[in-house]
Amino acid sequence: MTDPPKAWDAELVGKWLERRLAAARHDQAAADRRGYEARDDYDKAAAEEWVCRALQSPDCTREQAALARRIKELIGQDDYRATGIYDDIRFERHVRGHLRKLAKMTKANEGFEKTLRYQ
């Protein structure tokens, strides 16, 4: 027996992006306080913040296909501009990793209900 596919919930996706954005900001602040050894953690959190901010537009979260299209556009970009990061290459690798994760979540329409801070 297969379950019928879930309907796309744009409000839930928006809430998930907001919470991940807030968590990413918090993680950046924590990594900044830890100093030099936490530079990778800072870049990873900055990448997640960049991705969430780029996808927060209601136009792209309203429909599943629109979000998938926007993620595909972002993955196809050559570079990602951000200030205050430590390593551009590492930051871009983390951005692409977050985008791939979101692409899988969007395609399967699952995972957006997990709104806890740690994932």
GROMACS .gro file of C-alpha atoms in nm:
model
  119
    1MET     CA    1   0.000   0.000   0.000
    2THR     CA    2   0.126   0.342  -0.086
    3ASP     CA    3   0.028   0.660   0.085
    4PRO     CA    4  -0.113   0.936  -0.132
    5PRO     CA    5   0.138   1.217  -0.187
    6LYS     CA    6   0.117   1.506   0.057
    7ALA     CA    7  -0.007   1.839  -0.066
    8TRP     CA    8   0.249   2.118  -0.090
    9ASP     CA    9   0.228   2.342   0.217
   10ALA     CA   10   0.381   2.679   0.127
   11GLU     CA   11   0.326   2.814   0.479
   12LEU     CA   12   0.519   2.523   0.632
   13VAL     CA   13   0.805   2.569   0.385
   14GLY     CA   14   0.818   2.941   0.465
   15LYS     CA   15   0.821   2.870   0.838
   16TRP     CA   16   1.099   2.612   0.789
   17LEU     CA   17   1.310   2.864   0.595
   18GLU     CA   18   1.256   3.131   0.863
   19ARG     CA   19   1.357   2.897   1.144
   20ARG     CA   20   1.663   2.770   0.958
   21LEU     CA   21   1.762   3.131   0.886
   22ALA     CA   22   1.738   3.218   1.256
   23ALA     CA   23   1.933   2.904   1.351
   24ALA     CA   24   2.203   2.986   1.095
   25ARG     CA   25   2.244   3.336   1.240
   26HIS     CA   26   2.272   3.190   1.588
   27ASP     CA   27   2.530   2.934   1.468
   28GLN     CA   28   2.734   3.212   1.305
   29ALA     CA   29   2.740   3.410   1.628
   30ALA     CA   30   2.843   3.102   1.826
   31ALA     CA   31   3.119   3.017   1.577
   32ASP     CA   32   3.240   3.377   1.580
   33ARG     CA   33   3.273   3.366   1.959
   34ARG     CA   34   3.474   3.041   1.940
   35GLY     CA   35   3.731   3.210   1.718
   36TYR     CA   36   3.986   3.078   1.473
   37GLU     CA   37   3.916   2.705   1.502
   38ALA     CA   38   3.547   2.756   1.420
   39ARG     CA   39   3.596   2.927   1.082
   40ASP     CA   40   3.450   2.629   0.893
   41ASP     CA   41   3.144   2.628   1.120
   42TYR     CA   42   3.101   2.999   1.054
   43ASP     CA   43   3.121   2.950   0.676
   44LYS     CA   44   2.876   2.659   0.692
   45ALA     CA   45   2.624   2.867   0.891
   46ALA     CA   46   2.675   3.164   0.657
   47ALA     CA   47   2.606   2.936   0.360
   48GLU     CA   48   2.282   2.812   0.515
   49GLU     CA   49   2.177   3.170   0.587
   50TRP     CA   50   2.254   3.268   0.226
   51VAL     CA   51   2.046   2.979   0.090
   52CYS     CA   52   1.749   3.047   0.318
   53ARG     CA   53   1.756   3.418   0.237
   54ALA     CA   54   1.773   3.346  -0.139
   55LEU     CA   55   1.470   3.116  -0.118
   56GLN     CA   56   1.248   3.320   0.115
   57SER     CA   57   1.060   3.489  -0.166
   58PRO     CA   58   0.692   3.395  -0.151
   59ASP     CA   59   0.694   3.361  -0.530
   60CYS     CA   60   0.925   3.061  -0.518
   61THR     CA   61   0.781   2.890  -0.210
   62ARG     CA   62   0.418   2.911  -0.319
   63GLU     CA   63   0.447   2.605  -0.545
   64GLN     CA   64   0.669   2.300  -0.533
   65ALA     CA   65   0.772   2.332  -0.899
   66ALA     CA   66   0.863   2.700  -0.855
   67LEU     CA   67   1.088   2.621  -0.558
   68ALA     CA   68   1.254   2.337  -0.747
   69ARG     CA   69   1.315   2.571  -1.042
   70ARG     CA   70   1.467   2.839  -0.817
   71ILE     CA   71   1.695   2.587  -0.646
   72LYS     CA   72   1.810   2.460  -0.985
   73GLU     CA   73   1.888   2.819  -1.092
   74LEU     CA   74   2.090   2.878  -0.776
   75ILE     CA   75   2.285   2.553  -0.817
   76GLY     CA   76   2.373   2.662  -1.171
   77GLN     CA   77   2.530   2.989  -1.057
   78ASP     CA   78   2.906   3.021  -1.092
   79ASP     CA   79   2.967   3.205  -0.768
   80TYR     CA   80   2.785   3.315  -0.456
   81ARG     CA   81   2.858   3.658  -0.312
   82ALA     CA   82   2.877   3.705   0.063
   83THR     CA   83   3.073   3.929   0.294
   84GLY     CA   84   3.248   3.833   0.614
   85ILE     CA   85   3.322   3.472   0.524
   86TYR     CA   86   3.663   3.316   0.573
   87ASP     CA   87   3.708   3.089   0.271
   88ASP     CA   88   3.519   3.150  -0.056
   89ILE     CA   89   3.569   2.798  -0.190
   90ARG     CA   90   3.451   2.635   0.131
   91PHE     CA   91   3.153   2.872   0.148
   92GLU     CA   92   3.049   2.789  -0.211
   93ARG     CA   93   3.082   2.416  -0.137
   94HIS     CA   94   2.854   2.453   0.165
   95VAL     CA   95   2.601   2.660  -0.035
   96ARG     CA   96   2.582   2.391  -0.302
   97GLY     CA   97   2.547   2.124  -0.033
   98HIS     CA   98   2.255   2.306   0.129
   99LEU     CA   99   2.094   2.359  -0.210
  100ARG     CA  100   2.123   1.988  -0.294
  101LYS     CA  101   1.969   1.899   0.042
  102LEU     CA  102   1.681   2.137  -0.023
  103ALA     CA  103   1.637   2.003  -0.375
  104LYS     CA  104   1.591   1.651  -0.235
  105MET     CA  105   1.351   1.777   0.031
  106THR     CA  106   1.150   1.968  -0.230
  107LYS     CA  107   1.133   1.677  -0.471
  108ALA     CA  108   1.016   1.437  -0.200
  109ASN     CA  109   0.807   1.704  -0.024
  110GLU     CA  110   0.929   1.591   0.313
  111GLY     CA  111   1.148   1.721   0.590
  112PHE     CA  112   0.990   2.065   0.613
  113GLU     CA  113   0.794   1.960   0.920
  114LYS     CA  114   1.123   1.927   1.112
  115THR     CA  115   1.146   2.278   1.248
  116LEU     CA  116   1.365   2.214   1.550
  117ARG     CA  117   1.686   2.408   1.564
  118TYR     CA  118   1.922   2.113   1.531
  119GLN     CA  119   1.880   1.887   1.230
   0.00000   0.00000   0.00000
